[in-house]
Amino acid sequence: MATNVTRTIVVRRPPEEVAAFATDPDRLFPIMGGIDRFERLGDGEYDVFLDVGTIHVGGRVLLENPDSRTLVWRSVRGTTSDFRLEVTDHPDGSLVTSSLSLRLSGLLMARLSEILGRGIMARHLTAGLEQLRHHLEFDRLA
Amino acid sequence: MGLPFARLLAPRPEGLEGRDPDFIRRMLPRLWLGTSLYFRPEVNGFENVPDEPVLFVGNHSGGANIPDTWVFTLAYHTYFTVEGRPLAGLGHRIIAMTPVVGDFARKFGMVTAGNEKADELFAAGASVMVYPGGDVEALRPWRDRNKIVFDGRKGFLRLAHRNDVKIVPVVATGGQDTFFVLNDGRATARFLKLDKLLRLKTLPLSISFPWGLLPGDLPHVPLPAKIRIQVLPPIDLRELFGDDPDWDEAYDYVTSLMQVGLSNLATRTVIPVLG
């Protein structure tokens, strides 16, 4: 069983500038309020945990940059997930597309958890993209 | 027998003279108890509020009931005490004109929205609360429940700048889970000329108890949704944008900051309504 959520946002900054920031986990993760804890482990591996209400959900992920505008991770420990962030051109600046998929073992309860998880994932993706947009558009005023 | 009823209907004066600290003090424990049991509110961030008159700028939800506004008002008075800096909320004249409810709101400090009245409140040392989105925001569709919808209204920026007070943003989730709005209803409001007659910009379809499907909204029994409120750090418009601000830029900045705060607060929700 798997569920996938995709969210997009327009950032009014040049794609090169947005991609340089958004595809660098050491710059991206610290501004993400929904990521409660993360740790760089080396060789592209990070421990990443989301704050979901009263619990933390996540685990160890392997991060890669397939090209200069894309960041992906696949989980190697903990909650089984895949993540992809991509920066493309947009008439107003840049379009950032973020996708997160989640796979849970089991049948009925796993399916139910995935349905609930979709909403949680969507809210986290939206919050992360809003934080990225605000940081890049208004950092000069901070 | 008729006297208490007549007293209830007698309109109280507006402004700080209409605010009734004794009434607030009497009502606070019982209202907070009921609210705590029903909406399980979490209100955080009051430590961000400086000790000076400020303009609280919030997003509000829940149609005619606006439960998050009441939760904020109760939380403010418990945190800063009834004897502390008075809080005056600027509200729609429909609320002020409503018998009993309008009077109740005025005792808690509600004032019919207006520039001169707001200036007088700041001059008297009070803090002021505004919800720039008004009915457009309170009746926004459920799918937009975690969006800041100020509808391009920038008057709150000029109000803060003119009175040289800081803006303290307040974001809230849960209010729009207390009933369900299906569409934004702007076209209907324009067709019925409600914007000119009643200053109402929207007439959406909503589903609430006990009314069921309804054009617009009436006071209803709210679903017991969990309400979360976060008070954000203050914004000094003069420091950021100078004496002659670009209002569009200031608007974009404040709404962007509030959107980040609201989206972040929304990540605390595990299941809508339940919390």
CSV table of C-alpha atoms in Angstrom, one decimal:
chain,number,residue,atom,x,y,z
A,1,MET,CA,0.0,0.0,0.0
A,2,ALA,CA,1.3,3.5,-0.9
A,3,THR,CA,0.0,7.0,-0.9
A,4,ASN,CA,1.4,10.0,-2.7
A,5,VAL,CA,0.9,13.8,-2.2
A,6,THR,CA,2.2,16.6,-4.5
A,7,ARG,CA,2.1,20.3,-3.8
A,8,THR,CA,3.4,23.2,-5.8
A,9,ILE,CA,4.2,26.9,-5.1
A,10,VAL,CA,5.4,29.9,-7.2
A,11,VAL,CA,8.4,31.7,-5.8
A,12,ARG,CA,9.0,35.2,-7.2
A,13,ARG,CA,12.8,34.6,-7.5
A,14,PRO,CA,15.0,33.4,-10.4
A,15,PRO,CA,15.0,29.5,-10.8
A,16,GLU,CA,18.8,29.4,-10.3
A,17,GLU,CA,18.6,31.2,-7.0
A,18,VAL,CA,15.7,29.1,-5.8
A,19,ALA,CA,17.3,25.8,-6.9
A,20,ALA,CA,20.6,26.6,-5.2
A,21,PHE,CA,18.8,27.0,-1.9
A,22,ALA,CA,16.0,24.4,-2.2
A,23,THR,CA,18.2,21.5,-3.3
A,24,ASP,CA,20.7,22.0,-0.6
A,25,PRO,CA,19.4,20.1,2.5
A,26,ASP,CA,21.8,22.0,4.8
A,27,ARG,CA,20.2,25.3,3.9
A,28,LEU,CA,16.6,23.9,3.3
A,29,PHE,CA,16.0,21.9,6.5
A,30,PRO,CA,16.8,24.6,9.1
A,31,ILE,CA,14.0,26.9,7.8
A,32,MET,CA,11.4,24.0,7.7
A,33,GLY,CA,9.3,24.5,10.8
A,34,GLY,CA,7.6,21.1,10.3
A,35,ILE,CA,10.9,19.2,10.5
A,36,ASP,CA,11.4,18.9,14.2
A,37,ARG,CA,14.9,17.3,14.1
A,38,PHE,CA,17.4,16.5,11.5
A,39,GLU,CA,21.0,15.4,11.6
A,40,ARG,CA,23.6,15.1,8.8
A,41,LEU,CA,25.3,11.7,9.0
A,42,GLY,CA,27.6,11.8,6.0
A,43,ASP,CA,27.6,10.1,2.6
A,44,GLY,CA,24.3,11.8,1.8
A,45,GLU,CA,22.5,10.2,4.7
A,46,TYR,CA,20.4,12.3,7.1
A,47,ASP,CA,18.1,11.5,10.0
A,48,VAL,CA,14.9,13.5,9.3
A,49,PHE,CA,11.8,13.6,11.6
A,50,LEU,CA,8.5,15.5,11.1
A,51,ASP,CA,6.7,16.8,14.1
A,52,VAL,CA,3.2,15.3,13.7
A,53,GLY,CA,1.0,16.4,16.5
A,54,THR,CA,2.4,14.6,19.6
A,55,ILE,CA,4.8,12.2,17.8
A,56,HIS,CA,7.8,12.4,15.5
A,57,VAL,CA,7.6,10.5,12.2
A,58,GLY,CA,10.5,9.9,9.9
A,59,GLY,CA,13.9,8.0,9.9
A,60,ARG,CA,17.1,7.8,8.0
A,61,VAL,CA,17.1,8.9,4.4
A,62,LEU,CA,19.6,9.0,1.5
A,63,LEU,CA,19.6,12.3,-0.2
A,64,GLU,CA,20.7,12.9,-3.8
A,65,ASN,CA,20.8,15.7,-6.4
A,66,PRO,CA,20.1,14.0,-9.8
A,67,ASP,CA,20.6,17.5,-11.4
A,68,SER,CA,21.1,21.0,-10.2
A,69,ARG,CA,17.4,21.7,-9.8
A,70,THR,CA,16.2,18.5,-8.1
A,71,LEU,CA,16.5,17.0,-4.7
A,72,VAL,CA,15.3,13.5,-3.9
A,73,TRP,CA,15.5,11.2,-0.9
A,74,ARG,CA,14.7,7.5,-0.3
A,75,SER,CA,14.3,6.1,3.1
A,76,VAL,CA,16.9,3.6,4.4
A,77,ARG,CA,15.5,3.2,7.9
A,78,GLY,CA,12.3,4.1,9.7
A,79,THR,CA,9.1,5.2,8.0
A,80,THR,CA,9.2,4.1,4.3
A,81,SER,CA,9.0,7.2,2.2
A,82,ASP,CA,10.3,8.9,-1.0
A,83,PHE,CA,10.6,12.6,-1.5
A,84,ARG,CA,11.2,14.7,-4.6
A,85,LEU,CA,11.6,18.5,-4.9
A,86,GLU,CA,12.0,20.1,-8.3
A,87,VAL,CA,12.5,23.7,-9.4
A,88,THR,CA,11.2,24.6,-12.9
A,89,ASP,CA,10.8,27.9,-14.8
A,90,HIS,CA,7.6,30.0,-14.3
A,91,PRO,CA,6.5,33.3,-15.8
A,92,ASP,CA,6.6,34.9,-12.3
A,93,GLY,CA,9.9,33.3,-11.3
A,94,SER,CA,10.1,29.7,-10.3
A,95,LEU,CA,7.7,26.8,-9.7
A,96,VAL,CA,8.7,24.5,-6.9
A,97,THR,CA,7.0,21.0,-7.0
A,98,SER,CA,7.3,18.8,-4.0
A,99,SER,CA,6.1,15.2,-3.7
A,100,LEU,CA,6.1,12.8,-0.8
A,101,SER,CA,5.1,9.2,-0.9
A,102,LEU,CA,4.5,6.9,2.0
A,103,ARG,CA,4.3,3.1,2.2
A,104,LEU,CA,2.9,1.2,5.1
A,105,SER,CA,2.8,-2.5,5.7
A,106,GLY,CA,-0.6,-4.2,6.2
A,107,LEU,CA,-4.0,-4.1,4.8
A,108,LEU,CA,-7.0,-2.4,6.4
A,109,MET,CA,-5.2,-0.5,9.2
A,110,ALA,CA,-2.4,0.4,6.8
A,111,ARG,CA,-4.9,1.8,4.3
A,112,LEU,CA,-6.6,3.8,7.0
A,113,SER,CA,-3.3,5.2,8.3
A,114,GLU,CA,-2.4,6.2,4.7
A,115,ILE,CA,-5.7,8.0,4.3
A,116,LEU,CA,-5.0,10.0,7.5
A,117,GLY,CA,-1.4,10.3,6.5
A,118,ARG,CA,-2.3,12.0,3.2
A,119,GLY,CA,-3.7,15.0,5.1
A,120,ILE,CA,-0.7,15.2,7.4
A,121,MET,CA,1.7,14.9,4.5
A,122,ALA,CA,-0.2,17.6,2.5
A,123,ARG,CA,-0.2,20.1,5.4
A,124,HIS,CA,3.5,19.5,5.9
A,125,LEU,CA,4.4,19.9,2.2
A,126,THR,CA,2.3,23.1,2.0
A,127,ALA,CA,4.0,24.5,5.2
A,128,GLY,CA,7.4,23.6,3.9
A,129,LEU,CA,6.8,25.3,0.5
A,130,GLU,CA,5.3,28.4,2.2
A,131,GLN,CA,8.4,28.7,4.4
A,132,LEU,CA,10.7,28.3,1.4
A,133,ARG,CA,8.8,30.9,-0.6
A,134,HIS,CA,8.7,33.4,2.3
A,135,HIS,CA,12.4,32.9,3.1
A,136,LEU,CA,13.5,33.5,-0.5
A,137,GLU,CA,11.1,36.4,-1.2
A,138,PHE,CA,11.5,38.3,2.0
A,139,ASP,CA,14.7,37.3,3.6
A,140,ARG,CA,16.1,40.8,3.0
A,141,LEU,CA,13.5,42.1,5.4
A,142,ALA,CA,14.3,39.6,8.2
B,1,MET,CA,-40.1,40.7,35.4
B,2,GLY,CA,-39.6,42.9,32.3
B,3,LEU,CA,-36.8,44.9,33.7
B,4,PRO,CA,-33.9,42.5,33.3
B,5,PHE,CA,-34.9,41.8,29.7
B,6,ALA,CA,-35.2,45.6,28.9
B,7,ARG,CA,-31.7,46.1,30.5
B,8,LEU,CA,-30.3,43.3,28.2
B,9,LEU,CA,-31.7,45.0,25.1
B,10,ALA,CA,-30.5,48.5,26.1
B,11,PRO,CA,-27.5,49.3,23.8
B,12,ARG,CA,-24.3,50.0,25.6
B,13,PRO,CA,-22.0,52.8,24.4
B,14,GLU,CA,-19.2,51.9,22.1
B,15,GLY,CA,-15.5,52.2,22.8
B,16,LEU,CA,-13.7,51.7,26.1
B,17,GLU,CA,-16.6,53.2,28.0
B,18,GLY,CA,-18.8,50.3,26.8
B,19,ARG,CA,-16.3,47.8,28.0
B,20,ASP,CA,-17.3,46.2,31.3
B,21,PRO,CA,-14.3,44.8,33.3
B,22,ASP,CA,-16.6,43.5,36.1
B,23,PHE,CA,-18.7,41.7,33.5
B,24,ILE,CA,-15.5,40.2,31.9
B,25,ARG,CA,-14.2,39.2,35.3
B,26,ARG,CA,-17.5,37.4,36.1
B,27,MET,CA,-17.8,35.7,32.8
B,28,LEU,CA,-14.2,34.7,32.3
B,29,PRO,CA,-14.1,31.5,34.4
B,30,ARG,CA,-17.3,30.0,33.2
B,31,LEU,CA,-16.7,30.9,29.5
B,32,TRP,CA,-13.1,29.6,29.7
B,33,LEU,CA,-14.3,26.3,31.3
B,34,GLY,CA,-16.9,25.7,28.6
B,35,THR,CA,-14.5,26.7,25.8
B,36,SER,CA,-11.8,24.5,27.2
B,37,LEU,CA,-14.1,21.4,27.3
B,38,TYR,CA,-15.7,22.1,23.9
B,39,PHE,CA,-12.8,23.4,21.7
B,40,ARG,CA,-9.8,22.1,23.7
B,41,PRO,CA,-7.9,25.3,22.7
B,42,GLU,CA,-4.2,25.8,22.6
B,43,VAL,CA,-3.1,29.4,22.6
B,44,ASN,CA,0.6,30.2,22.5
B,45,GLY,CA,2.9,33.1,21.9
B,46,PHE,CA,1.6,35.9,24.2
B,47,GLU,CA,5.2,36.4,25.4
B,48,ASN,CA,5.7,38.0,21.9
B,49,VAL,CA,3.4,40.9,22.8
B,50,PRO,CA,5.4,44.1,23.8
B,51,ASP,CA,4.2,46.1,26.7
B,52,GLU,CA,2.7,48.9,24.6
B,53,PRO,CA,-0.5,49.4,22.5
B,54,VAL,CA,-0.4,47.1,19.5
B,55,LEU,CA,-2.6,46.2,16.6
B,56,PHE,CA,-3.4,42.5,16.7
B,57,VAL,CA,-4.1,41.3,13.1
B,58,GLY,CA,-5.7,37.9,12.9
B,59,ASN,CA,-7.3,35.4,10.6
B,60,HIS,CA,-10.7,34.3,11.8
B,61,SER,CA,-13.0,31.5,10.9
B,62,GLY,CA,-16.3,29.8,11.7
B,63,GLY,CA,-18.8,31.9,9.9
B,64,ALA,CA,-21.2,33.8,12.1
B,65,ASN,CA,-19.9,32.2,15.3
B,66,ILE,CA,-16.1,33.0,14.9
B,67,PRO,CA,-15.2,30.8,17.8
B,68,ASP,CA,-11.5,31.5,17.4
B,69,THR,CA,-12.1,35.2,18.0
B,70,TRP,CA,-13.8,34.4,21.3
B,71,VAL,CA,-11.0,32.0,22.3
B,72,PHE,CA,-8.5,34.7,21.6
B,73,THR,CA,-10.4,37.2,23.6
B,74,LEU,CA,-10.7,34.9,26.6
B,75,ALA,CA,-7.1,33.9,26.4
B,76,TYR,CA,-5.9,37.5,26.2
B,77,HIS,CA,-7.8,38.4,29.3
B,78,THR,CA,-6.6,35.4,31.3
B,79,TYR,CA,-2.9,36.1,30.2
B,80,PHE,CA,-2.8,39.8,30.6
B,81,THR,CA,-5.6,39.9,33.3
B,82,VAL,CA,-8.8,42.0,33.0
B,83,GLU,CA,-7.0,44.9,34.7
B,84,GLY,CA,-4.2,44.8,32.1
B,85,ARG,CA,-4.1,46.7,28.9
B,86,PRO,CA,-7.7,46.8,27.4
B,87,LEU,CA,-8.3,45.0,24.2
B,88,ALA,CA,-10.8,46.4,21.7
B,89,GLY,CA,-11.9,44.3,18.8
B,90,LEU,CA,-13.1,46.1,15.7
B,91,GLY,CA,-16.1,44.2,14.4
B,92,HIS,CA,-18.7,44.3,11.6
B,93,ARG,CA,-21.7,46.6,12.3
B,94,ILE,CA,-24.0,43.6,11.8
B,95,ILE,CA,-22.6,42.1,15.0
B,96,ALA,CA,-22.9,45.4,16.8
B,97,MET,CA,-26.5,45.8,15.7
B,98,THR,CA,-27.5,42.3,16.8
B,99,PRO,CA,-29.6,42.4,20.0
B,100,VAL,CA,-28.0,40.7,23.1
B,101,VAL,CA,-25.0,39.4,21.1
B,102,GLY,CA,-23.9,43.0,20.2
B,103,ASP,CA,-24.3,44.1,23.7
B,104,PHE,CA,-22.4,41.1,25.0
B,105,ALA,CA,-19.6,41.8,22.5
B,106,ARG,CA,-19.4,45.5,23.5
B,107,LYS,CA,-19.0,44.6,27.2
B,108,PHE,CA,-16.0,42.5,26.1
B,109,GLY,CA,-14.6,45.6,24.2
B,110,MET,CA,-16.0,45.2,20.7
B,111,VAL,CA,-16.2,48.4,18.7
B,112,THR,CA,-17.8,48.9,15.2
B,113,ALA,CA,-15.0,49.1,12.8
B,114,GLY,CA,-14.0,52.7,11.9
B,115,ASN,CA,-10.7,54.6,11.5
B,116,GLU,CA,-11.5,57.4,13.9
B,117,LYS,CA,-12.6,55.0,16.6
B,118,ALA,CA,-9.5,53.0,16.2
B,119,ASP,CA,-7.3,56.1,16.5
B,120,GLU,CA,-9.1,57.0,19.7
B,121,LEU,CA,-8.6,53.6,21.2
B,122,PHE,CA,-4.8,53.7,20.6
B,123,ALA,CA,-4.7,57.2,22.0
B,124,ALA,CA,-6.4,55.9,25.1
B,125,GLY,CA,-3.6,53.2,25.5
B,126,ALA,CA,-5.7,50.2,24.4
B,127,SER,CA,-4.6,47.5,22.0
B,128,VAL,CA,-6.8,46.8,19.0
B,129,MET,CA,-7.8,43.6,17.3
B,130,VAL,CA,-8.7,43.5,13.6
B,131,TYR,CA,-9.7,40.8,11.2
B,132,PRO,CA,-9.0,42.3,7.8
B,133,GLY,CA,-10.6,39.4,5.9
B,134,GLY,CA,-14.0,40.1,7.4
B,135,ASP,CA,-16.9,38.0,6.0
B,136,VAL,CA,-14.9,37.0,3.0
B,137,GLU,CA,-12.5,35.2,5.2
B,138,ALA,CA,-14.9,33.9,7.9
B,139,LEU,CA,-17.0,32.3,5.1
B,140,ARG,CA,-14.2,31.1,2.9
B,141,PRO,CA,-14.5,27.5,1.5
B,142,TRP,CA,-13.4,24.6,3.7
B,143,ARG,CA,-10.7,23.7,1.2
B,144,ASP,CA,-9.1,27.1,2.0
B,145,ARG,CA,-9.4,26.7,5.8
B,146,ASN,CA,-5.6,27.1,6.2
B,147,LYS,CA,-5.2,30.1,3.9
B,148,ILE,CA,-4.9,33.7,4.8
B,149,VAL,CA,-7.7,35.5,2.9
B,150,PHE,CA,-7.5,39.2,3.4
B,151,ASP,CA,-9.0,40.0,0.0
B,152,GLY,CA,-6.5,42.7,-0.7
B,153,ARG,CA,-7.6,44.9,2.2
B,154,LYS,CA,-4.8,47.1,3.4
B,155,GLY,CA,-6.5,49.5,5.8
B,156,PHE,CA,-5.0,47.7,8.8
B,157,LEU,CA,-1.5,48.6,7.6
B,158,ARG,CA,-2.4,52.3,7.3
B,159,LEU,CA,-4.0,52.1,10.8
B,160,ALA,CA,-0.9,50.7,12.4
B,161,HIS,CA,1.5,53.0,10.5
B,162,ARG,CA,-0.6,56.2,11.3
B,163,ASN,CA,-0.8,55.4,15.0
B,164,ASP,CA,2.9,54.3,15.1
B,165,VAL,CA,2.0,50.9,16.7
B,166,LYS,CA,3.4,47.5,15.9
B,167,ILE,CA,1.4,44.8,14.2
B,168,VAL,CA,1.2,41.6,16.2
B,169,PRO,CA,0.0,38.8,13.8
B,170,VAL,CA,-2.3,36.1,15.3
B,171,VAL,CA,-3.0,32.9,13.3
B,172,ALA,CA,-5.6,30.3,14.2
B,173,THR,CA,-6.7,26.9,12.9
B,174,GLY,CA,-9.8,24.9,13.7
B,175,GLY,CA,-12.5,27.6,13.4
B,176,GLN,CA,-13.4,26.6,9.8
B,177,ASP,CA,-13.8,23.0,10.9
B,178,THR,CA,-16.8,24.0,13.1
B,179,PHE,CA,-19.0,24.0,10.0
B,180,PHE,CA,-18.5,23.5,6.3
B,181,VAL,CA,-18.5,26.1,3.5
B,182,LEU,CA,-18.8,24.6,0.0
B,183,ASN,CA,-18.0,27.6,-2.2
B,184,ASP,CA,-16.9,31.3,-1.9
B,185,GLY,CA,-20.2,32.8,-3.1
B,186,ARG,CA,-18.8,36.0,-4.4
B,187,ALA,CA,-20.8,36.0,-7.6
B,188,THR,CA,-24.1,35.4,-5.6
B,189,ALA,CA,-23.4,38.3,-3.2
B,190,ARG,CA,-22.7,40.6,-6.2
B,191,PHE,CA,-25.8,39.5,-8.0
B,192,LEU,CA,-28.0,40.2,-4.9
B,193,LYS,CA,-26.1,43.5,-4.3
B,194,LEU,CA,-25.3,42.4,-0.8
B,195,ASP,CA,-22.0,44.2,-1.0
B,196,LYS,CA,-23.8,47.5,-1.3
B,197,LEU,CA,-26.7,46.9,1.0
B,198,LEU,CA,-24.9,45.1,3.9
B,199,ARG,CA,-21.2,45.3,3.0
B,200,LEU,CA,-21.3,41.5,2.6
B,201,LYS,CA,-18.9,40.4,-0.1
B,202,THR,CA,-19.8,36.7,-0.1
B,203,LEU,CA,-22.9,34.5,0.1
B,204,PRO,CA,-21.6,30.9,0.0
B,205,LEU,CA,-23.4,27.7,0.6
B,206,SER,CA,-22.7,26.3,4.0
B,207,ILE,CA,-23.6,23.1,6.0
B,208,SER,CA,-24.1,23.5,9.7
B,209,PHE,CA,-26.2,22.2,12.5
B,210,PRO,CA,-29.2,22.6,12.8
B,211,TRP,CA,-29.7,24.5,9.6
B,212,GLY,CA,-28.3,21.9,7.1
B,213,LEU,CA,-27.6,23.4,3.7
B,214,LEU,CA,-27.9,27.2,3.9
B,215,PRO,CA,-27.1,30.2,1.7
B,216,GLY,CA,-24.7,32.2,3.8
B,217,ASP,CA,-24.6,31.4,7.5
B,218,LEU,CA,-26.6,31.9,10.6
B,219,PRO,CA,-25.5,31.4,14.2
B,220,HIS,CA,-25.2,27.6,14.5
B,221,VAL,CA,-24.1,24.9,16.8
B,222,PRO,CA,-20.4,24.6,16.0
B,223,LEU,CA,-18.7,21.2,15.7
B,224,PRO,CA,-16.4,20.7,18.6
B,225,ALA,CA,-13.2,21.3,16.6
B,226,LYS,CA,-9.9,21.8,18.3
B,227,ILE,CA,-8.8,25.4,18.0
B,228,ARG,CA,-5.1,26.3,17.9
B,229,ILE,CA,-3.9,29.9,18.1
B,230,GLN,CA,-0.4,31.2,17.7
B,231,VAL,CA,0.6,34.8,18.4
B,232,LEU,CA,3.6,35.7,16.2
B,233,PRO,CA,6.4,38.2,16.9
B,234,PRO,CA,5.6,41.9,16.3
B,235,ILE,CA,6.2,43.7,13.0
B,236,ASP,CA,7.3,47.3,13.0
B,237,LEU,CA,6.1,48.8,9.7
B,238,ARG,CA,8.1,52.0,10.1
B,239,GLU,CA,11.3,50.1,10.8
B,240,LEU,CA,10.8,47.8,7.8
B,241,PHE,CA,9.1,50.1,5.3
B,242,GLY,CA,9.9,53.7,6.4
B,243,ASP,CA,7.7,56.7,6.7
B,244,ASP,CA,6.2,56.3,3.2
B,245,PRO,CA,5.6,52.6,2.7
B,246,ASP,CA,4.9,50.8,-0.5
B,247,TRP,CA,1.6,49.5,0.8
B,248,ASP,CA,1.5,46.6,-1.7
B,249,GLU,CA,4.9,45.4,-0.5
B,250,ALA,CA,4.0,45.8,3.1
B,251,TYR,CA,0.7,43.8,2.5
B,252,ASP,CA,2.6,41.0,0.7
B,253,TYR,CA,5.1,40.8,3.6
B,254,VAL,CA,2.6,40.7,6.4
B,255,THR,CA,0.2,38.2,4.7
B,256,SER,CA,3.2,36.1,3.6
B,257,LEU,CA,4.5,36.0,7.2
B,258,MET,CA,1.0,35.1,8.5
B,259,GLN,CA,0.6,32.4,5.8
B,260,VAL,CA,3.8,30.8,7.0
B,261,GLY,CA,2.6,30.9,10.6
B,262,LEU,CA,-0.8,29.5,9.7
B,263,SER,CA,0.6,26.7,7.5
B,264,ASN,CA,3.0,25.8,10.2
B,265,LEU,CA,0.3,25.8,12.8
B,266,ALA,CA,-1.8,23.6,10.5
B,267,THR,CA,0.9,20.9,10.6
B,268,ARG,CA,-0.1,20.3,14.2
B,269,THR,CA,-3.5,18.9,13.0
B,270,VAL,CA,-3.6,15.2,12.8
B,271,ILE,CA,-7.3,14.8,11.9
B,272,PRO,CA,-9.5,17.8,11.0
B,273,VAL,CA,-12.2,18.6,13.7
B,274,LEU,CA,-10.7,16.1,16.2
B,275,GLY,CA,-7.4,18.0,16.4
